[in-house]
CSV table of C-alpha atoms in Angstrom, one decimal:
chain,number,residue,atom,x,y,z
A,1,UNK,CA,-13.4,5.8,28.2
A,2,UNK,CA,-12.5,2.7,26.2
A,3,UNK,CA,-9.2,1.1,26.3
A,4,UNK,CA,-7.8,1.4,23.1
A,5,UNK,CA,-5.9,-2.1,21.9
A,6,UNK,CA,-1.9,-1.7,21.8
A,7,UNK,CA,-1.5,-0.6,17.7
A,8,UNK,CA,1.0,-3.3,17.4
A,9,UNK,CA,-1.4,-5.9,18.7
A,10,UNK,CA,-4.1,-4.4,16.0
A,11,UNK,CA,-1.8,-5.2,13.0
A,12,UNK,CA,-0.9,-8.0,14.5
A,13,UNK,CA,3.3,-7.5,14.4
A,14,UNK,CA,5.8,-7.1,16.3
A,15,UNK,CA,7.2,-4.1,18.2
A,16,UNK,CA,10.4,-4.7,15.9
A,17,UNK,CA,8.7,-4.6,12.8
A,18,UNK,CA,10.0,-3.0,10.0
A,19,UNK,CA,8.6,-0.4,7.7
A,20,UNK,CA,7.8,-3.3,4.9
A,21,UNK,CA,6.2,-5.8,7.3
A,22,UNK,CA,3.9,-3.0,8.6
A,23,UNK,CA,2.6,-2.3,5.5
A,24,UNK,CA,2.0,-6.0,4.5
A,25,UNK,CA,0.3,-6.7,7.5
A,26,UNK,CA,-1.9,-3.6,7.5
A,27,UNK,CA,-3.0,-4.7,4.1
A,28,UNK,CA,-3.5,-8.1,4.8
A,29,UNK,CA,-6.0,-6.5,7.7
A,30,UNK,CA,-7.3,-3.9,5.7
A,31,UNK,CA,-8.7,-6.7,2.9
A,32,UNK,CA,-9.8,-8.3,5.5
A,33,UNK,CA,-12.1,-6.0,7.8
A,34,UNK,CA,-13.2,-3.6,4.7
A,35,UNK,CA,-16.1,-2.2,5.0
A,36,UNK,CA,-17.4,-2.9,1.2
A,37,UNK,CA,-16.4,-7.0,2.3
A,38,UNK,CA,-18.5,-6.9,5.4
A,39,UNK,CA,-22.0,-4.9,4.5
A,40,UNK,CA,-23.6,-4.3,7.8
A,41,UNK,CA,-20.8,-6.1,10.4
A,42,UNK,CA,-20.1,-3.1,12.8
A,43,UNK,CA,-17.8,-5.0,14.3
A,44,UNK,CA,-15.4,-5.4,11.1
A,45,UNK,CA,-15.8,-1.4,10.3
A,46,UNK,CA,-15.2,-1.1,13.8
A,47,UNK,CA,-11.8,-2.9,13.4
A,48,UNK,CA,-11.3,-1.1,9.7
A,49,UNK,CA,-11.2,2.1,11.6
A,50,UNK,CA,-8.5,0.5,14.6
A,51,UNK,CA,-6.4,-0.9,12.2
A,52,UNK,CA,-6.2,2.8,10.1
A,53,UNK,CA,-5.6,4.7,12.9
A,54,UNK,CA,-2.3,1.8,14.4
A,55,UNK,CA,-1.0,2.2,10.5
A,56,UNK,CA,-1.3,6.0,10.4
A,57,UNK,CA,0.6,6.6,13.5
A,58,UNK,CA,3.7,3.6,13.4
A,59,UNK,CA,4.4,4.2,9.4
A,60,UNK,CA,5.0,7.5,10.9
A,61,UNK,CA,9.3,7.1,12.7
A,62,UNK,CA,8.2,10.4,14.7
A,63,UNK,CA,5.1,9.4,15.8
A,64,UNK,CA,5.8,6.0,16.3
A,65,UNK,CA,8.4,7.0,18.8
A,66,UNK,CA,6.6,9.3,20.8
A,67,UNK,CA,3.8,5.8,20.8
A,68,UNK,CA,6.7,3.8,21.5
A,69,UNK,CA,7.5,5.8,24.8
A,70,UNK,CA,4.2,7.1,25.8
A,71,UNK,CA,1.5,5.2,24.4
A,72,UNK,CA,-1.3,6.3,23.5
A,73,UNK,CA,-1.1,9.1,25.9
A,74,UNK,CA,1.1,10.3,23.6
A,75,UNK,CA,-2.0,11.7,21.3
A,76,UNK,CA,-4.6,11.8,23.7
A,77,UNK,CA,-3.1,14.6,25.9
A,78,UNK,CA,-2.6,12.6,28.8
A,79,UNK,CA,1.2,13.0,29.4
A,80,UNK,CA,1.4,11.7,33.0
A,81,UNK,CA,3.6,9.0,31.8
A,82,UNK,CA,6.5,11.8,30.7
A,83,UNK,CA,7.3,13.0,34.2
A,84,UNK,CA,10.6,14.2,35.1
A,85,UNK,CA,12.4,17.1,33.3
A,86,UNK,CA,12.5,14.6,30.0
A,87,UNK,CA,11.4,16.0,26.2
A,88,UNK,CA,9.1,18.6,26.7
A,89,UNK,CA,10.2,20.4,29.7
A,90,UNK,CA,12.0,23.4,28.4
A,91,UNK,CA,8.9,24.8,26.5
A,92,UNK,CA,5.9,27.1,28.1
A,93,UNK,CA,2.9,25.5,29.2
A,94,UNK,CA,0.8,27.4,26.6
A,95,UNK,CA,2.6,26.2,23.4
A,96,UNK,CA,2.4,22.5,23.7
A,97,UNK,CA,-0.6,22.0,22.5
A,98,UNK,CA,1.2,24.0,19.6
A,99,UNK,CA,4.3,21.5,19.2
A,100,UNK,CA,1.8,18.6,19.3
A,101,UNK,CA,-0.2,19.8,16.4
A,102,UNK,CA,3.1,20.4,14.1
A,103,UNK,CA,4.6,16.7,15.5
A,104,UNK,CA,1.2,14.8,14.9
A,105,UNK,CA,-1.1,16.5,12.8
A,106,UNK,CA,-4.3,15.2,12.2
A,107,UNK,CA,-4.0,12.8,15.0
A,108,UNK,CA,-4.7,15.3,17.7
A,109,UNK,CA,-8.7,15.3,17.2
A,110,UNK,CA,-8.9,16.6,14.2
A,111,UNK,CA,-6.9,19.7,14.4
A,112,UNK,CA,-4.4,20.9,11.6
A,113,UNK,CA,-1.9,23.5,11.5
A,114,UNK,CA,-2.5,26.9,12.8
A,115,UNK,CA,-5.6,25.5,15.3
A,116,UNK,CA,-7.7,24.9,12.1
A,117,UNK,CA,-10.2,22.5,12.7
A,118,UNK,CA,-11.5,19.9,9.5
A,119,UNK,CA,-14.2,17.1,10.0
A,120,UNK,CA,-12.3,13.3,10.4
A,121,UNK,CA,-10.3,12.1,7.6
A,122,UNK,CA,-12.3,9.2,5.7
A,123,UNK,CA,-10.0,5.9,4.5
A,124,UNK,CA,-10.7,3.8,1.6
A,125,UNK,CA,-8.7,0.6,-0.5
A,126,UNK,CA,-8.9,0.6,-4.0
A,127,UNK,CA,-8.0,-2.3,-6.6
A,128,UNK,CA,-6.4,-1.6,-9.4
A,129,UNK,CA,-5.0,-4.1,-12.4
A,130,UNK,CA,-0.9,-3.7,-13.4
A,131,UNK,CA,-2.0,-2.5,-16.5
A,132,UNK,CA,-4.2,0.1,-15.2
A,133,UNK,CA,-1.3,1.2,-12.6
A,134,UNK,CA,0.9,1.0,-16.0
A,135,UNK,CA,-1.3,3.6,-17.9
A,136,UNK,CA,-3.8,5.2,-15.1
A,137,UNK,CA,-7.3,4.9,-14.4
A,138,UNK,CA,-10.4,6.1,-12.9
A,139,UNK,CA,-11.9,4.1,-10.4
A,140,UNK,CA,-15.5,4.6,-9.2
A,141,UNK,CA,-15.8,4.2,-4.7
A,142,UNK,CA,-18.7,4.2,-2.7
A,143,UNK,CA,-17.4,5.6,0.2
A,144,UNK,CA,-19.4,6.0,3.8
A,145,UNK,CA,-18.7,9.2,5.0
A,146,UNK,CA,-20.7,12.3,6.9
A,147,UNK,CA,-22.0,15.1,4.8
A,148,UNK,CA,-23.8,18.6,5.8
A,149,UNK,CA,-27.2,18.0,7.3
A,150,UNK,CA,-29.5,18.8,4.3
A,151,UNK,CA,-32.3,19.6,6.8
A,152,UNK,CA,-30.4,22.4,8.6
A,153,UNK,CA,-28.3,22.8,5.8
A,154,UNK,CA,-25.0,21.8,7.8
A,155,UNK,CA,-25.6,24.8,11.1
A,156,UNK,CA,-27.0,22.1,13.5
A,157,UNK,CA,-29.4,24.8,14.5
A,158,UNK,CA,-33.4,24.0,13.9
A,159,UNK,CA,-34.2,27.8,13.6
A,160,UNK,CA,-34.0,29.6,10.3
A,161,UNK,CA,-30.6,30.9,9.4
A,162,UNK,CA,-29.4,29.0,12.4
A,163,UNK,CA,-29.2,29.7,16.2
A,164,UNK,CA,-26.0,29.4,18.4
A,165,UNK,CA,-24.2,31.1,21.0
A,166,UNK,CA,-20.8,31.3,22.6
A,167,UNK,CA,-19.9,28.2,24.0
A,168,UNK,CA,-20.0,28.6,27.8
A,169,UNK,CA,-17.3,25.9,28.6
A,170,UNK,CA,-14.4,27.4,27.0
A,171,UNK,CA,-15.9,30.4,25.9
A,172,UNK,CA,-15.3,30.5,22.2
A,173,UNK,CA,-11.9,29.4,22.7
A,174,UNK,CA,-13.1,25.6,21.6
A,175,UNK,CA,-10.2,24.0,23.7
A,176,UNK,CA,-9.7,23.8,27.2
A,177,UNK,CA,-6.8,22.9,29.4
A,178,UNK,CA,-6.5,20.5,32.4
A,179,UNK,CA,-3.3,20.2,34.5
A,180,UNK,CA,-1.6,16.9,34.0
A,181,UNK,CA,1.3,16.8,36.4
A,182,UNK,CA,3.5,19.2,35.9
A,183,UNK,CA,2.4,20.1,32.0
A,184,UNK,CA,-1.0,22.1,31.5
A,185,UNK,CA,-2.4,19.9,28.5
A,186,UNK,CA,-4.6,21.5,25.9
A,187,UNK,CA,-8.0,19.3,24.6
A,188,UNK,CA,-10.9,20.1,22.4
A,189,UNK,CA,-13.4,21.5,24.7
A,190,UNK,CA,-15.8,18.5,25.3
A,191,UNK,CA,-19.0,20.6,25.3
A,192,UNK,CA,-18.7,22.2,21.5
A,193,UNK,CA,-15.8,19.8,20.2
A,194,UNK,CA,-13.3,22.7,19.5
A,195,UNK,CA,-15.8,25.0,17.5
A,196,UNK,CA,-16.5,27.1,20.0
A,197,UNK,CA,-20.7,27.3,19.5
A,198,UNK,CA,-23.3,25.9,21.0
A,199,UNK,CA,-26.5,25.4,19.3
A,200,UNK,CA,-29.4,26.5,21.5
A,201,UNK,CA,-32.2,24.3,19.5
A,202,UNK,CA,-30.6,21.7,18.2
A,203,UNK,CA,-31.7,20.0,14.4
A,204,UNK,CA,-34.3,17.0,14.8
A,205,UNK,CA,-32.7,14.7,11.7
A,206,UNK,CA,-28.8,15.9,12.7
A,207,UNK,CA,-29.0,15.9,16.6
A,208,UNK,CA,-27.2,19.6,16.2
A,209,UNK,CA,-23.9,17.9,14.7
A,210,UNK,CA,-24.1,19.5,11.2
A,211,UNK,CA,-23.8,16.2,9.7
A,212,UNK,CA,-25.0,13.0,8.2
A,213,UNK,CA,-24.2,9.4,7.3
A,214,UNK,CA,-24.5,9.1,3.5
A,215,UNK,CA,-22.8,6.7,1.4
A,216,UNK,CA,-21.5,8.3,-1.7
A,217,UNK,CA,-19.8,7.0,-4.9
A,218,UNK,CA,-16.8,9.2,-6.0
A,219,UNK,CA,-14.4,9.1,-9.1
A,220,UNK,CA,-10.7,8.8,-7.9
A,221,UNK,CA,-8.0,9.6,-10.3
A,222,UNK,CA,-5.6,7.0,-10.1
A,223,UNK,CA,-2.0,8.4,-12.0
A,224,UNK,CA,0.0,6.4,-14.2
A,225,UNK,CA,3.3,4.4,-12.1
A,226,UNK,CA,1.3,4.2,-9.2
A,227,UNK,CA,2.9,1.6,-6.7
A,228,UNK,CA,1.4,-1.0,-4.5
A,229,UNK,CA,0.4,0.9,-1.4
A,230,UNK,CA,0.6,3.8,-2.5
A,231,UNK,CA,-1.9,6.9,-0.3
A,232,UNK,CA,-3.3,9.2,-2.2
A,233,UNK,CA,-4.5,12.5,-0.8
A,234,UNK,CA,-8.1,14.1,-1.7
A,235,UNK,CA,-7.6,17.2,0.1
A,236,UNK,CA,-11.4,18.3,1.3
A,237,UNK,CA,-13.1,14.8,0.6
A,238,UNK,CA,-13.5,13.5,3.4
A,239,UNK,CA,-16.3,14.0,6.5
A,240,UNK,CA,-17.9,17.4,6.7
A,241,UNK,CA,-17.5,19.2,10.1
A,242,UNK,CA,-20.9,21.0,10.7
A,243,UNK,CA,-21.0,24.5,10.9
A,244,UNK,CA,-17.6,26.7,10.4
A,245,UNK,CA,-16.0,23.4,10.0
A,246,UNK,CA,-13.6,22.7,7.2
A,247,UNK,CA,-14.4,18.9,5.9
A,248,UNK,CA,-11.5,16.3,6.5
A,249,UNK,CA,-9.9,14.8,3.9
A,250,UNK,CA,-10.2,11.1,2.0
A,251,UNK,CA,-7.0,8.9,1.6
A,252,UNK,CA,-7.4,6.5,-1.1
A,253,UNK,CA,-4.8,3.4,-0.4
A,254,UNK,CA,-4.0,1.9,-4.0
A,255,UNK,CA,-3.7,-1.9,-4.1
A,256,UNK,CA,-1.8,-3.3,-7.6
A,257,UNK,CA,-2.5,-6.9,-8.6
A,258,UNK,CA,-0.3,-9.5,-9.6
A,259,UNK,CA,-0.6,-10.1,-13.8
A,260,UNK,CA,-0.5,-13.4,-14.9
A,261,UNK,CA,2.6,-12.5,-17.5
A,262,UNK,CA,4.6,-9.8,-15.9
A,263,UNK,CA,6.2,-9.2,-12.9
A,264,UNK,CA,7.1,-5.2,-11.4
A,265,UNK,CA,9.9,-4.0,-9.8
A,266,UNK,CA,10.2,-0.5,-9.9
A,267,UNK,CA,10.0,0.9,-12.8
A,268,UNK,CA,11.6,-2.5,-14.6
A,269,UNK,CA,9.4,-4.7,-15.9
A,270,UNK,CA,10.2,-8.5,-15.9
A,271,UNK,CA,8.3,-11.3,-18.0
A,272,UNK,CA,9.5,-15.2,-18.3
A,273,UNK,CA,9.5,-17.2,-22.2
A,274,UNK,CA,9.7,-20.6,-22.4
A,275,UNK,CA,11.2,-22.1,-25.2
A,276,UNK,CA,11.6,-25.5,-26.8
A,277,UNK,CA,15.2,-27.0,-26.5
A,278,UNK,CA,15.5,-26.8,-30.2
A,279,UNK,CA,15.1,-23.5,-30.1
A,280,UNK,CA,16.9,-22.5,-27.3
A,281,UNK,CA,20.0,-25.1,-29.7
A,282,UNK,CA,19.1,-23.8,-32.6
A,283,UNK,CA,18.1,-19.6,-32.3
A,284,UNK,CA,14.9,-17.9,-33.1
A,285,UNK,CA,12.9,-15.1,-32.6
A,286,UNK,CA,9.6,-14.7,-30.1
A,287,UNK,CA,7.0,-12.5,-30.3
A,288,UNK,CA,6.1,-10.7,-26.7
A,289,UNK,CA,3.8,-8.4,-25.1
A,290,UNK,CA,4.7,-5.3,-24.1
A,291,UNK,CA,2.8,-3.8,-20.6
A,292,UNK,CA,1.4,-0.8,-22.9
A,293,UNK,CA,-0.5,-3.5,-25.1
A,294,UNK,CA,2.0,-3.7,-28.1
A,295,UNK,CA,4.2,-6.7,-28.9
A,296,UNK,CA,7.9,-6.8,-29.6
A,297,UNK,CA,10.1,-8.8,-31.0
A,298,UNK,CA,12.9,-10.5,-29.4
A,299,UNK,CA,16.0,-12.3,-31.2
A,300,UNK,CA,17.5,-15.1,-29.1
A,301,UNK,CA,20.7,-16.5,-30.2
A,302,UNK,CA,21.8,-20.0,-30.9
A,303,UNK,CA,22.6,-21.8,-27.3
A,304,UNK,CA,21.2,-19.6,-25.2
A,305,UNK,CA,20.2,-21.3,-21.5
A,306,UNK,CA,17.4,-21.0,-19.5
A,307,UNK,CA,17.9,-18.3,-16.8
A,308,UNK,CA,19.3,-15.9,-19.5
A,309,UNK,CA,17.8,-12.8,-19.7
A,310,UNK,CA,17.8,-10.0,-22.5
A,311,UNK,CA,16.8,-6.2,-21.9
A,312,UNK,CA,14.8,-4.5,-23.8
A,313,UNK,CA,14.9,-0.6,-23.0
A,314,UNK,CA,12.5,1.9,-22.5
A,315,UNK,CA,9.7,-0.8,-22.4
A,316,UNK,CA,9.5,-1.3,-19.1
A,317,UNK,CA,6.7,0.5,-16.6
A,318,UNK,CA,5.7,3.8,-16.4
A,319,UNK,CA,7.2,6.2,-13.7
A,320,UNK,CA,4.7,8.1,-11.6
A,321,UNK,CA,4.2,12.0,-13.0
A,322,UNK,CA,7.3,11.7,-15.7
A,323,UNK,CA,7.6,10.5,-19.4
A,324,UNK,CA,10.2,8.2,-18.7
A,325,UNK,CA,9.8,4.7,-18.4
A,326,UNK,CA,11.6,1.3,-17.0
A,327,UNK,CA,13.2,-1.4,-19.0
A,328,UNK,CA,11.6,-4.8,-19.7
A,329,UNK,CA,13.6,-7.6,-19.4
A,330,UNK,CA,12.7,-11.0,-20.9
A,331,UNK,CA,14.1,-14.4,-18.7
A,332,UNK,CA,14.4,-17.5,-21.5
A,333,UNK,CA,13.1,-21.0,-19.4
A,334,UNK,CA,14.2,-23.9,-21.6
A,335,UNK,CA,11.8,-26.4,-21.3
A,336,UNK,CA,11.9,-30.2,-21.9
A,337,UNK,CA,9.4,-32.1,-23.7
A,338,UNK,CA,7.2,-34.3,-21.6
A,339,UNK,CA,5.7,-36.3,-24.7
A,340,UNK,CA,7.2,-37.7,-28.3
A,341,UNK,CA,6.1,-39.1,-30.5
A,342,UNK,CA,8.2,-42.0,-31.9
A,343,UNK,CA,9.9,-40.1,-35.0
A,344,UNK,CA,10.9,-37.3,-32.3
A,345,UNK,CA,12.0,-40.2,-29.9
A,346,UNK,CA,14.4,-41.4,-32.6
A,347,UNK,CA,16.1,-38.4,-33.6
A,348,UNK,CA,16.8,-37.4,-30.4
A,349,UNK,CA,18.5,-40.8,-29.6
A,350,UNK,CA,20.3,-40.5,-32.9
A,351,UNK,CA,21.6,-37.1,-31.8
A,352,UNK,CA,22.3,-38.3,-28.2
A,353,UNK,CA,24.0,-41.2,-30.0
A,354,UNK,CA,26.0,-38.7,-32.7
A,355,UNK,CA,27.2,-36.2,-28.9
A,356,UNK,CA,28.7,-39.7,-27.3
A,357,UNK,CA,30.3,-39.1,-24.5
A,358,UNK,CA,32.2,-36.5,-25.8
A,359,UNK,CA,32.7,-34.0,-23.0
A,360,UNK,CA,35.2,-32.2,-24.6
A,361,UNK,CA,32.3,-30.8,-26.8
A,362,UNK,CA,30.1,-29.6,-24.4
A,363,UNK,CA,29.4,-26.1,-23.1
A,364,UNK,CA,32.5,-24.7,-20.7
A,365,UNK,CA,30.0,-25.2,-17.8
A,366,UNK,CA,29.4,-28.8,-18.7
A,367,UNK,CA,33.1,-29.6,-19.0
A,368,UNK,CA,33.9,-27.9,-16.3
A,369,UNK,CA,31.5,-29.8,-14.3
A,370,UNK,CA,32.9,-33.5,-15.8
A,371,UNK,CA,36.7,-32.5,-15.3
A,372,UNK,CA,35.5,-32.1,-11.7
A,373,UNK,CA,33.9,-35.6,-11.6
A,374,UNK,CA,37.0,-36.8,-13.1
A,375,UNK,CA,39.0,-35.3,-10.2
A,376,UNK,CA,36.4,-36.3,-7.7
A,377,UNK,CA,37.2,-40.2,-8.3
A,378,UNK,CA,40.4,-40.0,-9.4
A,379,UNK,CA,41.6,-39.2,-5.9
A,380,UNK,CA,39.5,-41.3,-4.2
């Protein structure tokens, strides 16, 4: 068997890493190693695949601990490593299989709830615009996945109607169990891979399996107020099984881009105006976008300063499966002319000229600051 890479070293964090780091670095990895970037590179899928399965199990506190302590014993059923009378020791030997299956899911081979077996679970990153997060969208995937053999129409069996008999390993059971210390470990029985058939004359195109490799392009729903990162769940999407085998299911991880006007957080919406100095002096009104395509008005009063900002409610972003939405807030950047001409040059020194050194006129924050300068020499 291969040695499987430590998860941490996969996404390439620490074993201290918090819940936000590991979801920046798995999608720094995943935009990296996608299969759709890399056409052909088995070696990338290959790492598409590792880097899935690390994220799957450390986003996960429970699971993460038990990899923490264990490893990946933890989820393999070897459970040497737990020795002594630790965690596990007060339950029968028959159910712990069981309380693996309700701690870890899908990450025991395949298996869900109640001993149900599904074909693997199929990953896939999709790109979506902050408008189209704002408002929804449907996004068209290839995705590379295993579908029922169209030559033996998914039985694995050459013959007509299809041809199998109980599996003579575990005897229909599909699992077996192998002492492992002290603990008697349940697997998927290696011979059928849990389904508890054989096929006595096996399908030429399939190899028996029931299944395969197609690459198909599917419509995914993406809701309005989506976040970044975001998994969606297509419940039966994902690889077929073979025969008697429910299919696995397809997680679609959303990816929002940055907008070249408006910035998210949460459901607020944030969006920077510069204005002219005269009309940050003077007053006006701007015209603004709105994320939903519409434009708004916005009055801004005589003085205002650049880092002010002015809230617009109920313009703001969308909020996933409710009507409700965020509040847009407008930040005023005054900005200072890099070019004048020479009537503009003039008036400006006549104004500069007319304000002196008049501190006592200034804004409060302005005399504030000079009465400190004051101070500052005065007792030197």
């Amino acid at each position: 068997m291969a040695t499987k890479i430590d998860y941490y070293e996969s996404l390439e964090v620490s074993r201290t890493a918090s819940g936000d780091e590991l979801k920046k670095a798995f999608r720094k990895q995943a935009m990296r190693y996608h299969p759709d970037r890399n056409p052909g590179d088995d070696a990338a899928e290959q790492k598409f695949k590792e880097i899935n399965e690390a994220y799957d199990v450390l986003k996960d506190e429970q699971k993460r601990a038990a990899y923490d302590q264990y490893g990946h014993a933890a989820f393999d059923g070897g459970m040497g490593g737990m020795g002594g009378g630790g965690g596990f020791g007060g339950f029968g030997a028959g159910g712990l299989g069981d309380i693996f299956d309700q701690m870890f899911g899908d990450m025991m081979g395949g298996r869900r709830g109640g001993g149900r077996r599904t074909g693997a679970d199929v990953q896939v990153q999709v790109e979506i615009s902050l408008t189209e997060a704002f408002s929804g969208a449907t996004k068209s995937v290839e995705v590379r996945t295993r579908v029922a053999c169209e030559s033996c129409h998914g039985s694995g069996s050459a013959d007509a109607g299809g041809g199998s008999t109980t599996c003579a390993t575990c005897h229909g059971a599909g699992k077996v169990r192998a002492q492992q210390g002290f603990f008697l470990v349940e697997r998927p029985c290696p011979t059928c891979h849990g389904s508890g058939r054989t096929v006595r004359n096996p399908c030429k195109v399939c190899q028996g399996t029931g299944t395969q490799a197609k690459t198909e392009t599917l419509q995914i729903e993406i809701p309005a107020g989506v976040e970044d990162g975001t998994r969606i769940r297509m419940a039966g999407r994902g690889e077929a099984g073979g025969e008697g085998v429910q299919p696995g299911d397809l997680y679609v991880h959303v990816s929002v881009l940055s907008h070249d006007i408006f910035q998210r957080d949460g459901a607020n919406i944030y969006c920077r105006v510069p204005l002219r100095m005269t009309q940050a002096a003077l007053g006006t009104e701007v015209e603004v976008p709105v994320i939903d395509g519409s434009r708004t008005r916005v009055r801004i009063p005589a003085g205002t300063q650049t880092g002010e900002t002015f809230r617009l409610r109920g313009k703001g972003f969308s909020v996933l499966r409710s009507s409700a939405r965020g509040d847009m807030y407008i930040q005023v950047s005054v900005e200072t002319p890099h070019h004048l001409t020479k009537r503009q040059r003039e008036l400006l020194e006549e104004f500069e000229k007319e304000a002196g050194d008049d501190h006592a006129k200034a804004s409060p924050e302005n005399s504030g600051f000079f009465a400190k300068v004051r101070d500052f020499f005065e007792g030197r």
